[in-house]
Tab-separated table of C-alpha atoms in Angstrom:
chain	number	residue	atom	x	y	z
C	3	UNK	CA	104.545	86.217	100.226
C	4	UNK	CA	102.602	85.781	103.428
C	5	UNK	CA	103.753	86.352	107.215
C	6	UNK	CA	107.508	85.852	107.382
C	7	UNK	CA	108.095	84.809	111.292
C	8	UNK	CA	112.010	85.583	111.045
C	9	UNK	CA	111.830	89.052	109.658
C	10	UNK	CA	112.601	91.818	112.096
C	11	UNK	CA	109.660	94.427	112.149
C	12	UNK	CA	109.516	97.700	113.697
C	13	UNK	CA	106.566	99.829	114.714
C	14	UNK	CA	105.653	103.230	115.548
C	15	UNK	CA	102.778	103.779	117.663
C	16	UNK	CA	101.577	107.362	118.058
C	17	UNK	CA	99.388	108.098	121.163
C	18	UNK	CA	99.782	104.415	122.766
C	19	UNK	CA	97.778	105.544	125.952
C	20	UNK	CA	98.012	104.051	129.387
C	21	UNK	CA	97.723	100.477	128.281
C	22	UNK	CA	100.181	100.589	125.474
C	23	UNK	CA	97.694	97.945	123.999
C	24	UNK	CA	98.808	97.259	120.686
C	25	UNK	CA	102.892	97.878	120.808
C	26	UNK	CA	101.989	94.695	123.509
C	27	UNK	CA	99.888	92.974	121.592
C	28	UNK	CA	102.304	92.878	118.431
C	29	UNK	CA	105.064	92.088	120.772
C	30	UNK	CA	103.599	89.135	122.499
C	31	UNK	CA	102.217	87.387	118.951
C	32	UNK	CA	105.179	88.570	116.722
C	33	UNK	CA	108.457	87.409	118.397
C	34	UNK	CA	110.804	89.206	115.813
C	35	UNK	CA	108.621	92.684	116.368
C	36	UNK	CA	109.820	95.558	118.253
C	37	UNK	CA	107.852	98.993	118.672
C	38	UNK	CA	108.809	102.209	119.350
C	39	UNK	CA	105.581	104.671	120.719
C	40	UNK	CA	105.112	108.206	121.730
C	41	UNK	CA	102.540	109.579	124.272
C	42	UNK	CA	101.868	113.346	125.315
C	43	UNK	CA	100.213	112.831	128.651
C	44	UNK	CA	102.799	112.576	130.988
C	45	UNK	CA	100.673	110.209	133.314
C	46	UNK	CA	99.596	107.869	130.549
C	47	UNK	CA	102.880	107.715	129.694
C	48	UNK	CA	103.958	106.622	133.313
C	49	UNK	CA	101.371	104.099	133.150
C	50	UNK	CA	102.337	102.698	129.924
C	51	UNK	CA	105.862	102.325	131.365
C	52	UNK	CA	104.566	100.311	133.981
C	53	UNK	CA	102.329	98.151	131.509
C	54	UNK	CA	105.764	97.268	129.647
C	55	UNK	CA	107.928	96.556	132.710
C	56	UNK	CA	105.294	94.312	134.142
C	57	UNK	CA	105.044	92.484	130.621
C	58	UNK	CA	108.407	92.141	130.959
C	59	UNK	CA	108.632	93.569	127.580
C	60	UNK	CA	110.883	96.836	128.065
C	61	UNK	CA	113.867	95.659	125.897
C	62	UNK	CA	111.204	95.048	122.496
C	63	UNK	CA	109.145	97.887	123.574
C	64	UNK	CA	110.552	101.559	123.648
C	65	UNK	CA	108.418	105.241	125.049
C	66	UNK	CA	110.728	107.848	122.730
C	67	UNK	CA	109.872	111.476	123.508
C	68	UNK	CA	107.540	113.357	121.407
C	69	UNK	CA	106.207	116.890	120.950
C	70	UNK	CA	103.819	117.680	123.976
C	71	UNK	CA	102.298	120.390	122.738
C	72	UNK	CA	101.133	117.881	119.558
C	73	UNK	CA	101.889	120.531	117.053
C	74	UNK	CA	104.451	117.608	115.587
C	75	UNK	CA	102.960	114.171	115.606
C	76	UNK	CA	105.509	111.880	114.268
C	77	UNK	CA	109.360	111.943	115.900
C	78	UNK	CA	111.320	112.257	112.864
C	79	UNK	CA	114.258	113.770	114.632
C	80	UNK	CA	113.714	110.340	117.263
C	81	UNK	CA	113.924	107.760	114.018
C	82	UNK	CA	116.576	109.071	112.650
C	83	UNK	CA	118.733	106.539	114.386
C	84	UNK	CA	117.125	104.031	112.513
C	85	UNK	CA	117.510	102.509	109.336
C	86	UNK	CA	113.297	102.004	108.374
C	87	UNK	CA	110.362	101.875	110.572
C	88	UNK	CA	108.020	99.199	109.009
C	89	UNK	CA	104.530	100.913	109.687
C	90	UNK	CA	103.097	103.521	111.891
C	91	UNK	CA	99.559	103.068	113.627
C	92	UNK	CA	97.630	105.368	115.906
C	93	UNK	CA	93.997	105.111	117.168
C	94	UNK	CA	93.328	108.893	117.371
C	95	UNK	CA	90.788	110.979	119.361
C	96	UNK	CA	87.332	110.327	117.906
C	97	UNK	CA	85.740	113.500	119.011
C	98	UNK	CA	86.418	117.586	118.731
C	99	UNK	CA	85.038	118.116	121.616
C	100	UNK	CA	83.591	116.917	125.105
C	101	UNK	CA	80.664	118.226	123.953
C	102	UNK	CA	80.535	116.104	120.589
C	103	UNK	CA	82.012	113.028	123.071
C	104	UNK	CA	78.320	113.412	125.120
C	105	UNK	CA	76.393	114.305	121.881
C	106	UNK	CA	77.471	110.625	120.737
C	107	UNK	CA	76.562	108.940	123.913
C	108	UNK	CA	73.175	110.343	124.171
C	109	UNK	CA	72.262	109.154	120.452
C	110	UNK	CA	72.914	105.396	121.444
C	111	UNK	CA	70.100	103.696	121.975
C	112	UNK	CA	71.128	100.848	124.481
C	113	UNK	CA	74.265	101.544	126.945
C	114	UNK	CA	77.328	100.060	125.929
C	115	UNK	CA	78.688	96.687	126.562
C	116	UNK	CA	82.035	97.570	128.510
C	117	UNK	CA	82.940	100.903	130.355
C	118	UNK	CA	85.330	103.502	128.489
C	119	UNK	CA	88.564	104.128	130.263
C	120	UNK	CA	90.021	106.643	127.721
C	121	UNK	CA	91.353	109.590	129.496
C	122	UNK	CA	90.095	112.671	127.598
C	123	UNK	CA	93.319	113.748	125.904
C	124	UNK	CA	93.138	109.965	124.256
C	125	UNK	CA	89.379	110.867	123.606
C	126	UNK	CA	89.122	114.356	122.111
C	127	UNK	CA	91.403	116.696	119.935
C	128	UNK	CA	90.609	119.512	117.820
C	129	UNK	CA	89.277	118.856	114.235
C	130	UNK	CA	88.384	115.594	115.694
C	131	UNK	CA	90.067	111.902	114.317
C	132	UNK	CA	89.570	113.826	110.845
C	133	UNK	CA	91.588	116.285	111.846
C	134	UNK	CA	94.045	114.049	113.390
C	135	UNK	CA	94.861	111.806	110.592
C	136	UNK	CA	94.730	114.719	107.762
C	137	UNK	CA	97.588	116.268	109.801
C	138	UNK	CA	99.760	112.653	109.901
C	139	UNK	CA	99.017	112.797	106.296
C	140	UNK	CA	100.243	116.068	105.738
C	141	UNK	CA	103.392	114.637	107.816
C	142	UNK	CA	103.748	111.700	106.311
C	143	UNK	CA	104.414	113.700	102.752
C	144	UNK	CA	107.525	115.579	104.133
C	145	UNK	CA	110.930	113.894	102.654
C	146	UNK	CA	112.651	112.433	106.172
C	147	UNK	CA	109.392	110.572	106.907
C	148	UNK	CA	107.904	109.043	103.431
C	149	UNK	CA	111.618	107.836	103.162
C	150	UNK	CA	111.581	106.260	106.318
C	151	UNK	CA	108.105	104.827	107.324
C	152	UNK	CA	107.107	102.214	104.884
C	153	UNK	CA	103.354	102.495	105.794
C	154	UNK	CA	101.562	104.985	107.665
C	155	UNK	CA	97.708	103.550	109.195
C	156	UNK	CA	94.990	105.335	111.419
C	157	UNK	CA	92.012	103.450	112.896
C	158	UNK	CA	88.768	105.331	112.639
C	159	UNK	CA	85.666	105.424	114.723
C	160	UNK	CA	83.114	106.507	111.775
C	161	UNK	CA	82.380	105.782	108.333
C	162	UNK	CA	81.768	108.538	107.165
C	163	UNK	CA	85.752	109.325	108.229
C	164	UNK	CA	86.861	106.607	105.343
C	165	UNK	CA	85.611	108.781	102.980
C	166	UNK	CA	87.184	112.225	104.011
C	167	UNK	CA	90.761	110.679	104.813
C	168	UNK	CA	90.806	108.761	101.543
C	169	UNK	CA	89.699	112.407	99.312
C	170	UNK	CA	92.825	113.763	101.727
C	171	UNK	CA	95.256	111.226	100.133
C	172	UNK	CA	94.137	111.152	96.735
C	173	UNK	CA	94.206	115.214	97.169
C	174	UNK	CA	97.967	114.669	98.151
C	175	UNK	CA	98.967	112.156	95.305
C	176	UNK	CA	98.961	108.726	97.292
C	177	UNK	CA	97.542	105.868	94.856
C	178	UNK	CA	99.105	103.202	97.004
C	179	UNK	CA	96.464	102.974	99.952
C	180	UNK	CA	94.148	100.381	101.740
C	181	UNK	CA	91.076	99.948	103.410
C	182	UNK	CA	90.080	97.835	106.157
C	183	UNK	CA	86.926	96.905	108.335
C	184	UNK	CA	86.916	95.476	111.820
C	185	UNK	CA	83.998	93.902	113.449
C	186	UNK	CA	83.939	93.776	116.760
C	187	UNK	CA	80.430	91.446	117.960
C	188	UNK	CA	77.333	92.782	116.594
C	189	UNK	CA	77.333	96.318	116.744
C	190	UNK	CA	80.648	97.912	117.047
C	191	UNK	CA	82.846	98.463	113.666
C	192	UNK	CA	85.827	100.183	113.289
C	193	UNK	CA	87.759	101.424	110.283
C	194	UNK	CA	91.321	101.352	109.103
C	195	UNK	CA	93.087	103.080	105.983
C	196	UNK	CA	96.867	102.437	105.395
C	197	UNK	CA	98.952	104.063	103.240
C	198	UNK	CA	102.555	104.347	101.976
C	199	UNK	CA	104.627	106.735	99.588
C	200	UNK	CA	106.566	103.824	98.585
C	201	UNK	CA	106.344	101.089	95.660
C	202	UNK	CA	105.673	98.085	97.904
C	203	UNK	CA	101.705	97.028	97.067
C	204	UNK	CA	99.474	95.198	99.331
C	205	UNK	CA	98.071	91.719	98.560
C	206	UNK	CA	94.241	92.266	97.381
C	207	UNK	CA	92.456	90.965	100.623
C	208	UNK	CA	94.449	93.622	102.395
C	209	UNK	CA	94.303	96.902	100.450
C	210	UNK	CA	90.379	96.268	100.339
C	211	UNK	CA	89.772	94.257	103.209
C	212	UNK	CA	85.436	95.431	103.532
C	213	UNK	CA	82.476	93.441	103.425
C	214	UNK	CA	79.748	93.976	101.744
C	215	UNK	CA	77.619	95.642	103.935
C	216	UNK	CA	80.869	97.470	105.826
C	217	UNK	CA	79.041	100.771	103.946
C	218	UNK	CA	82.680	101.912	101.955
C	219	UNK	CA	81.546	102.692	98.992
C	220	UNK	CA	83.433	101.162	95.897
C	221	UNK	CA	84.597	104.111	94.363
C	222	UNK	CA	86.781	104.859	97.413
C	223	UNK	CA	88.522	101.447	97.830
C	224	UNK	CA	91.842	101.124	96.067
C	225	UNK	CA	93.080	99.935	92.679
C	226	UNK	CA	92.866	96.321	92.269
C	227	UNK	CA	96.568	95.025	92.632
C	228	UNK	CA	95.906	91.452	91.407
C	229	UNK	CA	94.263	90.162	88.011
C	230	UNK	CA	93.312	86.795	87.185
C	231	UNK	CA	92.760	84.798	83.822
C	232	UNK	CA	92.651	81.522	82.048
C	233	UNK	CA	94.384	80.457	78.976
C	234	UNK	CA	94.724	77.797	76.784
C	235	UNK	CA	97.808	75.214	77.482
C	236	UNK	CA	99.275	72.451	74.796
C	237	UNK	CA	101.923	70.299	75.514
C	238	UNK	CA	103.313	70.118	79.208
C	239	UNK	CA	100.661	72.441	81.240
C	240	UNK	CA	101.844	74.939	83.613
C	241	UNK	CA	105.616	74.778	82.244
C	242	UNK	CA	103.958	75.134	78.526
C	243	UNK	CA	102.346	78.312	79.997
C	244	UNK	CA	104.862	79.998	81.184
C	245	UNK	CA	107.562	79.244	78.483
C	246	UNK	CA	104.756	81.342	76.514
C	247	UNK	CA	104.232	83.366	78.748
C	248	UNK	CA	108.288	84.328	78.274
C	249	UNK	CA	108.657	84.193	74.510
C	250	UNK	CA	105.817	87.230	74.871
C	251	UNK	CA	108.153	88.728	77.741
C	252	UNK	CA	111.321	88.473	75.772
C	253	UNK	CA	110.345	90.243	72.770
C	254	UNK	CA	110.318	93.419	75.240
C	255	UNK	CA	112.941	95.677	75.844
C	256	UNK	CA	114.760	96.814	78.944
C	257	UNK	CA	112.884	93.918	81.028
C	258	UNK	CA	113.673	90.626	83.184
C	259	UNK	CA	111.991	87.146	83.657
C	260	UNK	CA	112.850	84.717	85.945
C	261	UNK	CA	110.921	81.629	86.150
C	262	UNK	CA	110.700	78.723	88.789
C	263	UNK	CA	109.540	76.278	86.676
C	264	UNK	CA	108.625	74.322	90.233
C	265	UNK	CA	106.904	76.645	91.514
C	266	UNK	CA	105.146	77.782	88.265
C	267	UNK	CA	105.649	81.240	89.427
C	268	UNK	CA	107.351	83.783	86.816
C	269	UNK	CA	108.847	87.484	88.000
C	270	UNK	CA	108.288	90.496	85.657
C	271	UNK	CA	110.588	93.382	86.240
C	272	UNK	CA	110.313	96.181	83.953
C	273	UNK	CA	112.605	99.555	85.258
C	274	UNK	CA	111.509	102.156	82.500
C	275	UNK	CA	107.896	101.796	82.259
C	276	UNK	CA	105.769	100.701	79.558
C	277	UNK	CA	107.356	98.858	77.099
C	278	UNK	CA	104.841	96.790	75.481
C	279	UNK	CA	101.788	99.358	74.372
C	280	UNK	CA	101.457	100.278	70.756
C	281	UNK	CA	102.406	104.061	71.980
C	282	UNK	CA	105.667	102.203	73.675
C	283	UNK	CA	106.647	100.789	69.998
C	284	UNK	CA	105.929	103.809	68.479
C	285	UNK	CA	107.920	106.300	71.034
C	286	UNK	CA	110.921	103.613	70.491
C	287	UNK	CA	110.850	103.836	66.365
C	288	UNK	CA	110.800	107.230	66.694
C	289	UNK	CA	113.970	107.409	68.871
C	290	UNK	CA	115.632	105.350	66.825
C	291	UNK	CA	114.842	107.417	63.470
C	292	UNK	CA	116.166	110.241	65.079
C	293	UNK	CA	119.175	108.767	66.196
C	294	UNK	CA	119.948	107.527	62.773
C	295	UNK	CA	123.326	108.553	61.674
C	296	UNK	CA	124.204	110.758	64.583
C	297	UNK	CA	127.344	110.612	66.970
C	298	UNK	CA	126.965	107.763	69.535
C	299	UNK	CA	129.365	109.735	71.669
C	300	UNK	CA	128.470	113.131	72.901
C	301	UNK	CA	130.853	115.656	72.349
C	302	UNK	CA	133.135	117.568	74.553
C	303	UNK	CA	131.013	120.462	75.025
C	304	UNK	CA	128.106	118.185	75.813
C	305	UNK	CA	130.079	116.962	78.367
C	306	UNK	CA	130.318	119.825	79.459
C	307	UNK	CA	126.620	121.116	79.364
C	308	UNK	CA	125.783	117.924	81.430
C	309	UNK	CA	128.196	118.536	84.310
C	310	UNK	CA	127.328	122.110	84.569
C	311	UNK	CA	123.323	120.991	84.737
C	312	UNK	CA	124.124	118.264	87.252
C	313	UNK	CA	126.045	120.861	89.210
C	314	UNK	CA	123.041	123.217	89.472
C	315	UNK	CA	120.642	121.050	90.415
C	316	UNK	CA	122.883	119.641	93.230
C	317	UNK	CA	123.474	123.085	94.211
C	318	UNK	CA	119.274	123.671	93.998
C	319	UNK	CA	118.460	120.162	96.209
C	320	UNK	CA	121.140	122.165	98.855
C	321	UNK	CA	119.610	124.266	102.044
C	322	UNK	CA	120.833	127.501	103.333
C	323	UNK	CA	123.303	125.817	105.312
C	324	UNK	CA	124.693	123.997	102.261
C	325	UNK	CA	123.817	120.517	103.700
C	326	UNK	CA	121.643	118.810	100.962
C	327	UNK	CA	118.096	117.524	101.221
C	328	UNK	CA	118.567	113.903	100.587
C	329	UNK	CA	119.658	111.028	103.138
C	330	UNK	CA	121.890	109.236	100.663
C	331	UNK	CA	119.062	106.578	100.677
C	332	UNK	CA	118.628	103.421	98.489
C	333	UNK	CA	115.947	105.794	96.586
C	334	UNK	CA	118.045	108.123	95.099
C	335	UNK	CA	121.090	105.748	94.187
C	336	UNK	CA	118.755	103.240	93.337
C	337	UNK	CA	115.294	104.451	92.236
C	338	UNK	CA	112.310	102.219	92.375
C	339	UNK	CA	111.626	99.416	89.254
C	340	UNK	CA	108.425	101.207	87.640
C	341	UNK	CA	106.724	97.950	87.820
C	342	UNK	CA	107.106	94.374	89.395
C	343	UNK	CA	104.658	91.858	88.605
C	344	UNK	CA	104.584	88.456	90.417
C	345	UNK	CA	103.079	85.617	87.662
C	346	UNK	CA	101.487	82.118	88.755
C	347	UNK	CA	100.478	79.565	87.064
C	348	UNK	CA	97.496	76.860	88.058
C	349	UNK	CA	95.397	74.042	86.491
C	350	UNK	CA	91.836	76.202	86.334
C	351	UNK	CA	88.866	73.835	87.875
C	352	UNK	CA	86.866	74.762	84.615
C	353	UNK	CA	86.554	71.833	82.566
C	354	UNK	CA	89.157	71.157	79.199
C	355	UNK	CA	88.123	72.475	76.008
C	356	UNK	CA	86.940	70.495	73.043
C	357	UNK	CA	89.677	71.116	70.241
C	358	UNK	CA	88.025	70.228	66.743
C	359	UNK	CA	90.461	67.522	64.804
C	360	UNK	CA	93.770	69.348	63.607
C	361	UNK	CA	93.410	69.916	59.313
C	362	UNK	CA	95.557	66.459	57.954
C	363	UNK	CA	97.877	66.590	55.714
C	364	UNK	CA	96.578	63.938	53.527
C	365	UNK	CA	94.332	64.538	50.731
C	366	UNK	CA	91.667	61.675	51.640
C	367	UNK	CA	88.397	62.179	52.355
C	368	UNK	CA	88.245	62.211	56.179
C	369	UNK	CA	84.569	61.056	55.743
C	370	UNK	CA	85.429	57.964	55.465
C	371	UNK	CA	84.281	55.293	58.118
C	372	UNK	CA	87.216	54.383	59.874
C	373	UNK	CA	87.089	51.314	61.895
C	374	UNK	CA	89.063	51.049	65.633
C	375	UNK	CA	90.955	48.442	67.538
C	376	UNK	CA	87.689	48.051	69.252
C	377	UNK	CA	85.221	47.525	66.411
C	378	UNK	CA	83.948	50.752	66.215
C	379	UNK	CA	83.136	52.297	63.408
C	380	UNK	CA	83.296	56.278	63.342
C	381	UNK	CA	83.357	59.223	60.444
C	382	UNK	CA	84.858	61.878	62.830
C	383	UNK	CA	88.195	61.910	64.124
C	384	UNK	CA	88.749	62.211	67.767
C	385	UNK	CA	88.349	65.543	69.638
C	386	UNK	CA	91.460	66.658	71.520
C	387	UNK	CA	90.894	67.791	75.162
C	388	UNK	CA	92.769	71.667	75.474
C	389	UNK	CA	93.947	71.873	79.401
C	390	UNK	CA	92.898	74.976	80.715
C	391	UNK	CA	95.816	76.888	83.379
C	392	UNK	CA	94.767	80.340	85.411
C	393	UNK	CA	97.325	83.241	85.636
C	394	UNK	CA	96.899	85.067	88.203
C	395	UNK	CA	99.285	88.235	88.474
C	396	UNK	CA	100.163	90.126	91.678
C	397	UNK	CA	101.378	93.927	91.475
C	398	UNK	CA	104.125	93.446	94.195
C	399	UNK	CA	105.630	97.153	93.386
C	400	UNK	CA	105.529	100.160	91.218
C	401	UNK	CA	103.529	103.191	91.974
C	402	UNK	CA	101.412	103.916	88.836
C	403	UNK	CA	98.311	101.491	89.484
C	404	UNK	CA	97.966	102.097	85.567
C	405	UNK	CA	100.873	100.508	84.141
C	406	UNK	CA	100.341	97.091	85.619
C	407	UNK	CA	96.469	96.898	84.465
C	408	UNK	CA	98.049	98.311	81.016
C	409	UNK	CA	100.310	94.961	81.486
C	410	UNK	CA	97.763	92.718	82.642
C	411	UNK	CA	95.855	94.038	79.834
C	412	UNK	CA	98.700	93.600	77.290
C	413	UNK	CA	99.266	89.857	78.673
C	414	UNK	CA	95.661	88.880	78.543
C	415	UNK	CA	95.404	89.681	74.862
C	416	UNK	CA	98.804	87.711	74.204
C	417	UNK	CA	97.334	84.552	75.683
C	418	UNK	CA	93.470	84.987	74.464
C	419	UNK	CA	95.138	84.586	71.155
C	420	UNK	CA	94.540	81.300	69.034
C	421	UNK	CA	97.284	78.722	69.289
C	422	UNK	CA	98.606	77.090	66.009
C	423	UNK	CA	97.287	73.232	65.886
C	424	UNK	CA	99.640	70.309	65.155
C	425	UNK	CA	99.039	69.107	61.937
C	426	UNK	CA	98.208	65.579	62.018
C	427	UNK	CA	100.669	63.200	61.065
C	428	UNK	CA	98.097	60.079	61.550
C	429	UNK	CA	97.784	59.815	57.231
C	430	UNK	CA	101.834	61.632	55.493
């Protein structure tokens, strides 16, 4: 699930500047990118031009108009053309103000390493890079661009931004976020946070991508999206795990498995939800007592009742122009699995377990010396050696971060449970 070098990406950069830095950058490493980027200052914008033409990059690399008074940040009425944009990134304004901008540069200590060459609309806006990003958040939330832009991202220039931007989105109702610090030498760091209003969750070394001493504070990194375990395996190792692993799996309802035994990777898809939590069991008896003896087929006038109710809320979801709010996108035909969980299976480094002898089926007293091929005389039967496996699993998509650490949860107690020992057959 790493970097796929034949998948077609596109970008959005808003506010590339007069370099057009990082639509270049991406374009020169990433062969299969293209970028589309907006700029308000008409003579950054010339110079960006020029950047692209002499990178001879102009057919990946695209300037799309833009509001120019910045009341609008993202072009939504410019994307429309296209089917997804992969992820939006700006570097916003650091600073409110110029005075703020001098405030800064009197506090440092030493003079920087490297002149600044950021004009002042790519240095200074109002509200500051707080400001900036709280209004693409706001953006980001209306329906045309959520549905479009897979991830939204802002780099910020102080720490004690992270915080504020991350209270903005958890304000808003985004649980599917990530965090990121960039070290630049010895002094300079730099901040990210990424987010997205779809399913699709980010590997574990992405969504919290910090050191320790990057000064985030825990409780505003993300949900964990990965869990990790070790359990038990008899008979053929990883295979023997996983065809547990499934008989737990297949007991649920509404669910699908698919296993590459090779691979000893498993893929949980579950559409509806929770379906394995005491409540879940409960909720389902409970459906199925009341629907005990009742008409499987709803009547005419149901009929009815439903078509009437799906005719109102069409009508509801419709503007004053009678066009309806909704793209016809994969989301609404198709709505998002409530959870997909990725499953692997490895031998664990830690060491086997000692198994004490299985219970025989004989009647003799096992005390009894028993002499070996060897010579050797022993009163205890042999220990068996249990190989241990990890299973580590990977929330790829869903966007409750509860339901998959109810799952992991649910799983972990399925496989922490004893497994029955083969009698021994060594005295019938």
């Amino acid at each position: 699930m790493g970097f796929d070098p034949d998948r077609q990406v596109i970008g959005l950069d808003i506010g590339t500047g007069a370099s057009a830095i990082y639509p270049l950058l991406a374009c020169r490493q990433r062969p299969q990118w293209r970028f589309l980027a907006t700029e308000i200052d008409e003579k950054n914008r010339e110079y960006a031009q020029r950047n692209i033409l002499a990178n001879k990059l102009q057919a990946r690399i695209r300037l799309i108009d833009t509001d120019v008074k910045g009341d609008r940040l993202i072009p939504t009425d410019q994307l429309e053309r296209f089917d997804r944009v992969d992820i939006l990134i700006t570097n916003p304004p650091f600073y409110p103000s110029t005075e703020s901008l001098l405030d800064s540069v009197r506090q440092k200590s030493r003079p920087p390493n490297s002149s600044c060459t950021g004009s002042a609309v790519e240095m200074i806006t109002p509200g500051g890079e707080v400001g900036f990003v709280s209004k693409l958040v706001a953006e980001s939330r209306l329906r045309a661009n959520k549905s479009k832009i897979q991830w939204f991202s802002a780099m910020l220039g102080k720490l004690s931004s992270v915080g504020t931007v991350v209270e903005r989105l958890r304000e808003s109702g985004c649980a599917n976020y990530a965090v990121a610090e960039f070290v630049q030498g010895q002094r300079t760091r730099r901040w990210c946070v990424a987010w997205s209003w779809m399913g699709y969750r980010p590997a574990a070394d992405v969504a919290r991508s910090v050191g320790g001493g990057s000064g985030v504070e825990k409780k505003l990194l993300p949900t964990i999206t990965e869990v990790e375990f070790e359990a038990e395996s008899r008979g053929a190792g990883v295979e023997a795990v996983l065809d547990r692993i499934g008989a737990e799996i297949k007991r649920l309802d509404g669910v699908l498995w698919k296993i590459d035994h090779g691979g000893g990777v498993g893929m949980f898809m579950s559409r509806d939800g929770d379906v394995w939590s005491r409540k879940a069991r409960r909720r389902k008896k409970a459906e199925g007592e009341l629907g005990h003896g009742r008409e499987t087929r709803p009547t005419r006038a149901a009929d009815q009742k439903a078509r009437e109710r799906k005719h109102d809320a069409d009508t509801d979801m419709k503007d004053d122009n009678g066009s309806s709010d909704s793209n016809s996108s994969d989301e609404e035909t198709a709505p998002e699995p409530a959870l997909v969980v990725r499953i692997s299976i490895t031998p664990s480094p830690s060491p086997p377990r000692s198994d004490p002898p299985p219970p025989s089926r004989s009647s003799v007293d096992t005390n009894i010396p028993i002499q070996s091929r060897t010579g050797t005389v022993s009163n205890t039967a042999t220990t068996d050696k249990i190989p241990i496996m990890r299973i580590h699993m990977r929330h790829l998509q869903g966007r409750d971060p509860v339901l998959f650490e109810s799952f992991c949860g649910w799983l972990k107690r399925k496989m922490a449970a004893p497994l029955p020992r083969p009698l021994s057959s060594s005295s019938s």
